[in-house]
Coordinates of C-alpha atoms in Angstrom, one line a residue:
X1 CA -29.0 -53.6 -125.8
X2 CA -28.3 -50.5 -123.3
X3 CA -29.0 -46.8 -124.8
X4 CA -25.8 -45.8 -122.4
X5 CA -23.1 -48.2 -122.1
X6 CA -20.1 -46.9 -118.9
X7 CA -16.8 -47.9 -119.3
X8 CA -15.1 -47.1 -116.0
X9 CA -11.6 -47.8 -114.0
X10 CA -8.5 -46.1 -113.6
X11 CA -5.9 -44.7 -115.9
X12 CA -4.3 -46.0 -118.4
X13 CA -6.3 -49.5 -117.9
X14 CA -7.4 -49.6 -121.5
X15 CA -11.2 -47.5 -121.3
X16 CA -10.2 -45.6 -124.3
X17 CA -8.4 -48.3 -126.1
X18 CA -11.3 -50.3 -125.7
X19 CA -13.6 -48.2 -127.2
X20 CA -11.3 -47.7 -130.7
X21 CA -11.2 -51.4 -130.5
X22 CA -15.0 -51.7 -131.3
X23 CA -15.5 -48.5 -133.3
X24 CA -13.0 -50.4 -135.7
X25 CA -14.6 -54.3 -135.4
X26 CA -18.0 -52.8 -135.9
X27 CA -16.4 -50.4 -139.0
X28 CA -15.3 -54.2 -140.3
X29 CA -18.5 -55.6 -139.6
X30 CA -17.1 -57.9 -137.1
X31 CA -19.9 -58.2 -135.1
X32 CA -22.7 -60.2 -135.8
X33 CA -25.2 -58.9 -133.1
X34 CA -24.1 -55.5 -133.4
X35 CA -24.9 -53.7 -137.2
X36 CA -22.9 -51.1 -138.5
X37 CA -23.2 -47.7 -137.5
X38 CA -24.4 -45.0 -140.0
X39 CA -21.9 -42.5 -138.1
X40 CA -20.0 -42.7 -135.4
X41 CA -19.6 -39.2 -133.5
X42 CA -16.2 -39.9 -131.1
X43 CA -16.2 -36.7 -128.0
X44 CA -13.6 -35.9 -126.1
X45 CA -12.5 -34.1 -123.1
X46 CA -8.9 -35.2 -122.9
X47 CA -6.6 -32.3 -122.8
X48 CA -3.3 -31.7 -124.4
X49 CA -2.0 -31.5 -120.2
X50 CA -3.9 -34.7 -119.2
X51 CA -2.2 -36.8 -122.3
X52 CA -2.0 -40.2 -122.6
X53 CA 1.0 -42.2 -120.8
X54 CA 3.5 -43.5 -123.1
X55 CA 4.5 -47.2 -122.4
X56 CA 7.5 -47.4 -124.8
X57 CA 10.9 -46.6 -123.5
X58 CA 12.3 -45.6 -127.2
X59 CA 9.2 -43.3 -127.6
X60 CA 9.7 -41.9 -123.9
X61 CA 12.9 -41.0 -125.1
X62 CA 12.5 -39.0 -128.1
X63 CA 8.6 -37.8 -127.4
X64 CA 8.6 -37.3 -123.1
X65 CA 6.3 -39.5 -121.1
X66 CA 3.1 -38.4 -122.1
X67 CA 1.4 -38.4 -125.4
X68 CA -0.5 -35.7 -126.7
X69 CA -4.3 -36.9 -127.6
X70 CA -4.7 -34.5 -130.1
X71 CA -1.6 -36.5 -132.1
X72 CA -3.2 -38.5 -134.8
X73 CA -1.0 -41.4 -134.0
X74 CA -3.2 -41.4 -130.1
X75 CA -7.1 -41.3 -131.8
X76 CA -9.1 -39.2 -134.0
X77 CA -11.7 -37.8 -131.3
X78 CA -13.2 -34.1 -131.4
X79 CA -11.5 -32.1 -128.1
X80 CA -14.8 -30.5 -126.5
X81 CA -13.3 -28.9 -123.2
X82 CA -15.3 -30.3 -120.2
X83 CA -17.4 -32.3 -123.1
X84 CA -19.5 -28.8 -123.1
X85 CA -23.1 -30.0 -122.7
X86 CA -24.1 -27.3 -125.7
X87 CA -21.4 -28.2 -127.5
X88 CA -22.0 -31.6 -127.3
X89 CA -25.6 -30.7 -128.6
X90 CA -24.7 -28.9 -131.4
X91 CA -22.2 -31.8 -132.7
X92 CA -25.5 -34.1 -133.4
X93 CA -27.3 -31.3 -134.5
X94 CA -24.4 -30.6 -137.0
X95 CA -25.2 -34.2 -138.4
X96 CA -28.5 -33.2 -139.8
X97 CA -28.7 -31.8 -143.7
X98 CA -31.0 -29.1 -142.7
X99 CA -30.8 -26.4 -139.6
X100 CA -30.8 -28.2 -136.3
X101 CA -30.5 -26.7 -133.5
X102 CA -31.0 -27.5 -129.6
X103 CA -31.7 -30.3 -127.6
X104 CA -35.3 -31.7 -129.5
X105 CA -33.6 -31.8 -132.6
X106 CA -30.8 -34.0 -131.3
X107 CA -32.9 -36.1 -129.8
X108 CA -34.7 -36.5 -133.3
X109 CA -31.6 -36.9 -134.6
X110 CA -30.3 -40.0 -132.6
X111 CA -34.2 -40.9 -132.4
X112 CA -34.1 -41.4 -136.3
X113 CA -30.7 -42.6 -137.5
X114 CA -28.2 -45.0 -136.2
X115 CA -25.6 -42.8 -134.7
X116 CA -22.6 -44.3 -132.3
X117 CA -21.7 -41.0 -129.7
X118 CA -18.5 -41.6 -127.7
X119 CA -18.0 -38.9 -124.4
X120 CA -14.4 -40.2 -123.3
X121 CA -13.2 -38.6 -119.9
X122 CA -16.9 -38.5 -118.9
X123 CA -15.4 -37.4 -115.5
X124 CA -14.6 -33.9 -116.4
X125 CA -18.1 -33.1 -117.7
X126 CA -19.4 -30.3 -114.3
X127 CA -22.1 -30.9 -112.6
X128 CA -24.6 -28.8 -114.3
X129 CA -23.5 -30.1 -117.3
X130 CA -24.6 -33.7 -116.0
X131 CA -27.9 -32.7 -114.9
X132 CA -28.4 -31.9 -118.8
X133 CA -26.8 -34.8 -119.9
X134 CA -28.9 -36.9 -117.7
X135 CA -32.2 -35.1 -118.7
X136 CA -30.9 -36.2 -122.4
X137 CA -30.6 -39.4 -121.9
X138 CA -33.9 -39.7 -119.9
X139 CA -36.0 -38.5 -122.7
X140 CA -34.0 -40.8 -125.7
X141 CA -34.2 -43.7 -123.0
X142 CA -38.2 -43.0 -121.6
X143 CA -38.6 -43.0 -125.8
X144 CA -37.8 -46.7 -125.6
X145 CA -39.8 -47.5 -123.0
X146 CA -42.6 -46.5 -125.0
X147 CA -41.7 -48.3 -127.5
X148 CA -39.8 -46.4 -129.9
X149 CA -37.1 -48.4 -131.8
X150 CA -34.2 -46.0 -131.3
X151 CA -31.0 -47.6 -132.9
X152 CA -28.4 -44.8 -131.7
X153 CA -26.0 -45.8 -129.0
X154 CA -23.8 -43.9 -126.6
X155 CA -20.4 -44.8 -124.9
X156 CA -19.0 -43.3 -121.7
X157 CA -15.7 -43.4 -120.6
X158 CA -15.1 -42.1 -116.7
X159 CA -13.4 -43.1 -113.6
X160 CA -14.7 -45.8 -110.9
X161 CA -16.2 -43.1 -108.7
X162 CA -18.5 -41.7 -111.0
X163 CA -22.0 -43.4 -110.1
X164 CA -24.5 -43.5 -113.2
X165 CA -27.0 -44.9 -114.1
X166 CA -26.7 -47.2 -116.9
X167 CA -25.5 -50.3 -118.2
X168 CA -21.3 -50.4 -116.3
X169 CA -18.3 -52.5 -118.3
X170 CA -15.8 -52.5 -115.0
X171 CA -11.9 -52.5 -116.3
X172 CA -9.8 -53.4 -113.5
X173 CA -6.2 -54.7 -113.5
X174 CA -5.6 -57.8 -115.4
X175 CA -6.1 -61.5 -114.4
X176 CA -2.4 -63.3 -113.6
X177 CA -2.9 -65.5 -116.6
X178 CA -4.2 -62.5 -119.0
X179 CA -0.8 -60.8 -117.3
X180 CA 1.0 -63.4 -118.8
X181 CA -0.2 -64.0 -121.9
X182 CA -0.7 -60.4 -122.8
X183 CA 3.3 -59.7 -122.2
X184 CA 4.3 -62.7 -124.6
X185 CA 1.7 -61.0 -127.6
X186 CA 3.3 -57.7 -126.9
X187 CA 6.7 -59.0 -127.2
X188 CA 5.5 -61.0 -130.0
X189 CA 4.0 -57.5 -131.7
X190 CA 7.4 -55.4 -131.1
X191 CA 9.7 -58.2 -132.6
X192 CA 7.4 -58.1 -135.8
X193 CA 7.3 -53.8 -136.4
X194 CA 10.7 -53.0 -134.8
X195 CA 13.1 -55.6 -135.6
X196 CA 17.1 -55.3 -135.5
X197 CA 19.0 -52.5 -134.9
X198 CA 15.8 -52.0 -132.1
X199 CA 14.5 -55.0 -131.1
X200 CA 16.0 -58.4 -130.2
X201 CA 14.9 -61.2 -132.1
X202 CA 16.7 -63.8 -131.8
X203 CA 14.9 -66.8 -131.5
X204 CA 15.7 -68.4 -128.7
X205 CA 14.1 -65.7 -127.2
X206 CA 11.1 -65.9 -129.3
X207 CA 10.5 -69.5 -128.7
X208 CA 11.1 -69.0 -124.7
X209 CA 8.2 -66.9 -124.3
X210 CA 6.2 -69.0 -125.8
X211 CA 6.7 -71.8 -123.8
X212 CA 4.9 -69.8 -121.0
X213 CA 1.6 -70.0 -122.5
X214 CA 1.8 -73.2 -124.4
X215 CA -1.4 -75.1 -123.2
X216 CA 1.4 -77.7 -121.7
X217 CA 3.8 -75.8 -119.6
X218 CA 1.9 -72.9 -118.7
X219 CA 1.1 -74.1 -115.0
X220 CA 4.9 -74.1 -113.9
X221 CA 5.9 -71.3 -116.2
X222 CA 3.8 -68.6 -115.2
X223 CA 7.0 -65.8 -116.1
X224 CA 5.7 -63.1 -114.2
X225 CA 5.9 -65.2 -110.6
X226 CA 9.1 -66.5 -111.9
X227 CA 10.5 -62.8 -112.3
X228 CA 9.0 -62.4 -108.7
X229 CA 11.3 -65.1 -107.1
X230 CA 14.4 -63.2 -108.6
X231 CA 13.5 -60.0 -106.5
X232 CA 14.3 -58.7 -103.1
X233 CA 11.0 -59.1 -101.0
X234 CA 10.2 -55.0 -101.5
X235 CA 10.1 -55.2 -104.9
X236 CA 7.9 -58.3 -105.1
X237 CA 5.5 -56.5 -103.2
X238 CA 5.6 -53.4 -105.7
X239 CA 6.1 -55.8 -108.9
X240 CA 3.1 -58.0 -107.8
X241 CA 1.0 -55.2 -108.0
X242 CA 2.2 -53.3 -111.2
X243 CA 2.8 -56.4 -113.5
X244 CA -0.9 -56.4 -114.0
X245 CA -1.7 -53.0 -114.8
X246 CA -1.2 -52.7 -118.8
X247 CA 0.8 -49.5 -119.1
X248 CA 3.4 -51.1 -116.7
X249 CA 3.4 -54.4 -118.5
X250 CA 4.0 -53.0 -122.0
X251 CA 6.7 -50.9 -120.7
X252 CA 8.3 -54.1 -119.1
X253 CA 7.8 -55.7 -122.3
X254 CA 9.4 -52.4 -124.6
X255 CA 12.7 -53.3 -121.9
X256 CA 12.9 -57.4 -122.3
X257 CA 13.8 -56.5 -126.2
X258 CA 15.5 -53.1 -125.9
X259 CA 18.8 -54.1 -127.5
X260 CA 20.2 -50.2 -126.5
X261 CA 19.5 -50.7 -122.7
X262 CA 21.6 -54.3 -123.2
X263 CA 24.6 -51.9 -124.5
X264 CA 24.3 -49.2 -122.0
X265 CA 24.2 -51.3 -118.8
X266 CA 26.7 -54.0 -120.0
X267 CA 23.7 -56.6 -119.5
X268 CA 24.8 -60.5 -120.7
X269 CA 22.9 -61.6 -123.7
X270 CA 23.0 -65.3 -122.4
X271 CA 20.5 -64.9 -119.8
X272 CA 17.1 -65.9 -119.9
X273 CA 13.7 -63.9 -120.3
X274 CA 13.1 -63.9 -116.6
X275 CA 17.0 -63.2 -115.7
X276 CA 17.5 -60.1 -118.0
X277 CA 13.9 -58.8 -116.5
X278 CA 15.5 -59.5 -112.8
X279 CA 18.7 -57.1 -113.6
X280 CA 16.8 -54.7 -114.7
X281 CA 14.6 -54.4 -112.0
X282 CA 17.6 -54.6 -109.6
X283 CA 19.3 -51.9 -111.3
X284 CA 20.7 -49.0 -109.2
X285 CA 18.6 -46.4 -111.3
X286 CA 16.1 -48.8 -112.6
X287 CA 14.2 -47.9 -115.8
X288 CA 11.4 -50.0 -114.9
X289 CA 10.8 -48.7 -111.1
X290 CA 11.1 -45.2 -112.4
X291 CA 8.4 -46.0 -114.7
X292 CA 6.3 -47.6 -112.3
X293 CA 6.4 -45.3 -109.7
X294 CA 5.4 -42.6 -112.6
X295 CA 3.0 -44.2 -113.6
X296 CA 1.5 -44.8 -110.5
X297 CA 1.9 -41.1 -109.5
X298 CA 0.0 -40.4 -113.2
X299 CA -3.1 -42.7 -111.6
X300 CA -3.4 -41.7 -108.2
X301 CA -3.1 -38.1 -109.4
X302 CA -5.9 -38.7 -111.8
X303 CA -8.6 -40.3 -109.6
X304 CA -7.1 -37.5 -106.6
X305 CA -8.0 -34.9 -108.9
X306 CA -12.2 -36.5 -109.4
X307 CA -12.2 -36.1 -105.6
X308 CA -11.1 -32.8 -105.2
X309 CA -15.1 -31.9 -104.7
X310 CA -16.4 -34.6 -102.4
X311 CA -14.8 -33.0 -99.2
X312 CA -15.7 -36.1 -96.8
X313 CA -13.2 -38.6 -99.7
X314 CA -10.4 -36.0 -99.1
X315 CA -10.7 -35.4 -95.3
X316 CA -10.8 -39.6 -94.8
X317 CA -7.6 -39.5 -97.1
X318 CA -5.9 -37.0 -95.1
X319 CA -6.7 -38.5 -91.3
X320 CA -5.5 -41.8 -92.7
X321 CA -2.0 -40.2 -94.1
X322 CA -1.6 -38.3 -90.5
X323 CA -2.5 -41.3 -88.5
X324 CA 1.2 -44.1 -87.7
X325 CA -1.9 -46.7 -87.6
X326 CA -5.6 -47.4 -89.7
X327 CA -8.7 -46.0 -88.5
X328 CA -11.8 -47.7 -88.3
X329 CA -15.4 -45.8 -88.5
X330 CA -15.5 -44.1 -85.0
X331 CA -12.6 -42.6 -85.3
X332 CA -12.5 -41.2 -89.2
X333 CA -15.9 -39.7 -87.2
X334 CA -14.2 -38.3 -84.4
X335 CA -11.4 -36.6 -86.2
X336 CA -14.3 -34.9 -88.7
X337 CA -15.7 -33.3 -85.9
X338 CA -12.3 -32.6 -84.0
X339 CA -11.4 -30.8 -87.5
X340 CA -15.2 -28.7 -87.6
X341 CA -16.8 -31.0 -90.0
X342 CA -20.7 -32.4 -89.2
X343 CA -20.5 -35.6 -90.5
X344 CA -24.0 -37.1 -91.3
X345 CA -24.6 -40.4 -90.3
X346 CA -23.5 -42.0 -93.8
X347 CA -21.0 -39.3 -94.4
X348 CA -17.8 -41.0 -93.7
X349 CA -19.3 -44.7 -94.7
X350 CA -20.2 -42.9 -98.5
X351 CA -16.5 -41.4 -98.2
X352 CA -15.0 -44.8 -97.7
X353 CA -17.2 -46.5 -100.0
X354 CA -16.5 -44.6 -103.0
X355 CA -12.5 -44.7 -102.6
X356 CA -12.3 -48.3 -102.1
X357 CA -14.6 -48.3 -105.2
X358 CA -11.9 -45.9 -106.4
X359 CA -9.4 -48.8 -106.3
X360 CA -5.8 -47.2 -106.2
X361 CA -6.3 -45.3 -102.2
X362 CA -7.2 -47.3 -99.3
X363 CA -7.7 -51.0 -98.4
X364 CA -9.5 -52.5 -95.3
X365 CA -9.5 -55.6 -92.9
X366 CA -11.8 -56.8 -90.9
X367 CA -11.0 -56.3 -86.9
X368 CA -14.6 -58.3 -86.3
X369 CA -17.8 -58.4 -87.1
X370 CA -18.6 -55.0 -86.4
X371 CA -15.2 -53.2 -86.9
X372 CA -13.4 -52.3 -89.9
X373 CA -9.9 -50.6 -90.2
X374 CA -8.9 -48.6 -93.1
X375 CA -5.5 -47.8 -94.4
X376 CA -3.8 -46.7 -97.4
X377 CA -2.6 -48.5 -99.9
X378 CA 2.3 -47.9 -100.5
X379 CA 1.9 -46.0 -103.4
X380 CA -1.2 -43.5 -102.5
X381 CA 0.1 -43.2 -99.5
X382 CA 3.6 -42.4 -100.9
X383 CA 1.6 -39.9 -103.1
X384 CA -0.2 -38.3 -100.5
X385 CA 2.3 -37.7 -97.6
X386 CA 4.0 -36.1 -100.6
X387 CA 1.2 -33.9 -101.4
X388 CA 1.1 -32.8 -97.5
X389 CA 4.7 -32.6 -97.5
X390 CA 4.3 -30.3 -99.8
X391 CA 1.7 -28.0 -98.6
X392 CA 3.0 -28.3 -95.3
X393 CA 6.2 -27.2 -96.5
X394 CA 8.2 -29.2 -94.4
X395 CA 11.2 -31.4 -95.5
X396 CA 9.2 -34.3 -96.2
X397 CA 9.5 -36.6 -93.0
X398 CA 6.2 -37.6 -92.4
X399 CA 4.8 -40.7 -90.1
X400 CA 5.0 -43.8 -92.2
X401 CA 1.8 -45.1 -91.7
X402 CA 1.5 -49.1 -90.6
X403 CA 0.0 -51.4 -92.7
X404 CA -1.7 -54.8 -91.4
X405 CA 0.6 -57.6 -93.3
X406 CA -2.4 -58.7 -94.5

């Protein structure tokens, strides 16, 4: 119903994905609410260097761990560096048989046709180039207000922290049950295009998994908390976290199969779903904690990167990496003005607000019912004291800071 529809969340959570998903239901005319589109214009901003995280450990091997969105295989969107405002402009216009040009005509454009526009990595758009955008979309959207039917829709894909104003879809990481059932599918999936000599599929295996999601034993075999109890009590803490992010669960999944990685480490075919995952985590150079703490390094650095500009979101990060224990309000306050900052009286509550919006920095617990402490969540703060390791150029030993059990 929306003239501007946000998708939003972190990397790698399926924004993108999502998007190709309808462009090709609504190309089949799978939807009976939503007609198909005369044209669909898809806009992107992803660069060759930003990629797209591979989640296959065959395809890590031969291609490296980051796809390039310009591959066919990874999309068919237009690269627009930045998503150029006049760029963007002249792509409508570039829709119409005679000689558009400028804004007025691609608002008559979209104003007269049924158009689908997709701006994916929304985030990288600059800030003039927003205002412009946001004077577009005014104009198309006072239109409708006034009661011009205006069929044309437009799709925006951007991180947590960017705050627009339009109709939000919020991707965060999956339910426990969606966890589940999503890694039996993807097994499912690479068993039917890989097959022998790359993929297991022997049946047993086959009909194991499905036994988790059976509608009759899925309540005792959830298989992710059954992987859990096979772990030391660290990496339960980092697998309880990562199993529901879909880039780390499809690359579990890629390993569960991976008759190669059976060869190389000598692992016994006779053990079950949950046992061969257990080894795998617990080995000495483990494929899947390498890929998780990559992955999770590819995240943070994204959303780190969309704060670079909001000075108050980086200093808030920094005082909390410095300090051995979490700060509440009063004291993020006190260190801004120890370190020459003027903090405004919503400053440092904006700051906080927007990375725990963020999702992937800093957590909080309440002291009482005035008091708040913030602290970082293991791996930000493993990525940040390795940033200020860094610039510090020191050898890396930095306070580890303490976080509430909680």
């Amino acid at each position: 119903k929306g003239l501007v529809i946000q998708i939003h969340g972190l990397g790698g959570l399926g924004k993108t994905a999502l998007v190709y998903n309808f462009i090709k239901r609504n190309i089949a005319d799978d939807f009976q609410t939503v007609p198909r589109f005369d044209s669909i214009v898809p806009l992107t901003s992803k660069s060759e260097e930003q990629g797209e995280l591979i989640a296959e450990r065959w395809r890590v091997l031969q291609e490296g761990p980051i796809a390039n969105p310009r591959d066919p295989k990874e999309g068919m969107m237009m690269y627009i560096p930045g998503l150029a405002y006049d760029k963007f402009i002249g792509r409508i216009c570039a829709m119409d048989t005679g000689h558009a040009s400028g804004k007025d005509d691609a608002i008559r454009i979209l104003s007269e046709g049924r158009h689908l526009v997709i701006l994916d990595n929304y985030e990288d758009v600059s800030q003039e180039d927003k205002k412009l955008y946001k004077n577009f979309f005014g104009i198309l959207q006072e239109k409708m207000m006034e009661g011009t039917k205006i069929s044309s829709r437009i799709i925006i894909t951007t991180r947590p922290n960017e705050d627009l104003p339009y109709g939000k879809i919020a991707l965060k990481y999956l339910d426990i049950q969606v966890a589940n059932q999503l890694l039996v599918k993807r097994y499912h999936h690479y068993a039917r295009i890989y097959g022998l000599p790359l993929w297991v599929t022997d049946t047993k295996y086959l009909e194991s998994l499905q036994d988790y999601i059976s509608s009759e034993t899925a309540s005792k075999n959830d298989i992710i908390e059954r992987i859990k109890q096979l772990l030391s009590q660290d990496q339960q803490l980092r697998f309880t976290e990562s199993c529901r992010h879909p880039k780390i669960l499809f690359y579990l999944v890629s390993l569960i199969g991976d008759l190669e990685l059976r060869t190389i480490h000598n692992l016994d075919t006779s053990l079950s779903v949950e046992e061969y995952i257990a080894e795998i985590v617990k080995l000495p150079d483990s494929p899947f904690l390498k890929f998780h703490d990559e992955t999770y390094t590819w995240v943070i650095k994204k959303a780190y990167d969309d704060l670079l500009q909001d000075e108050y979101c980086i200093f808030v990060l920094k005082a909390l990496v410095e300090s051995p224990h979490p700060l509440d309000h009063n004291e993020l306050e006190a260190k801004a003005i120890e370190n020459g900052m003027s903090p405004g009286e919503s400053s440092i509550n904006k700051a906080t607000t927007k990375l725990r919006k963020v999702g992937c920095f800093i957590d909080w617990t309440s002291v009482d019912i005035q008091t708040i402490r913030y602290n970082l969540l293991p791996d930000a703060n493993k990525f940040l004291r390795s940033m200020h390791s860094d610039e510090d150029g020191d050898d890396g030993e930095t306070v580890e800071q303490q976080t509430p059990s909680t």
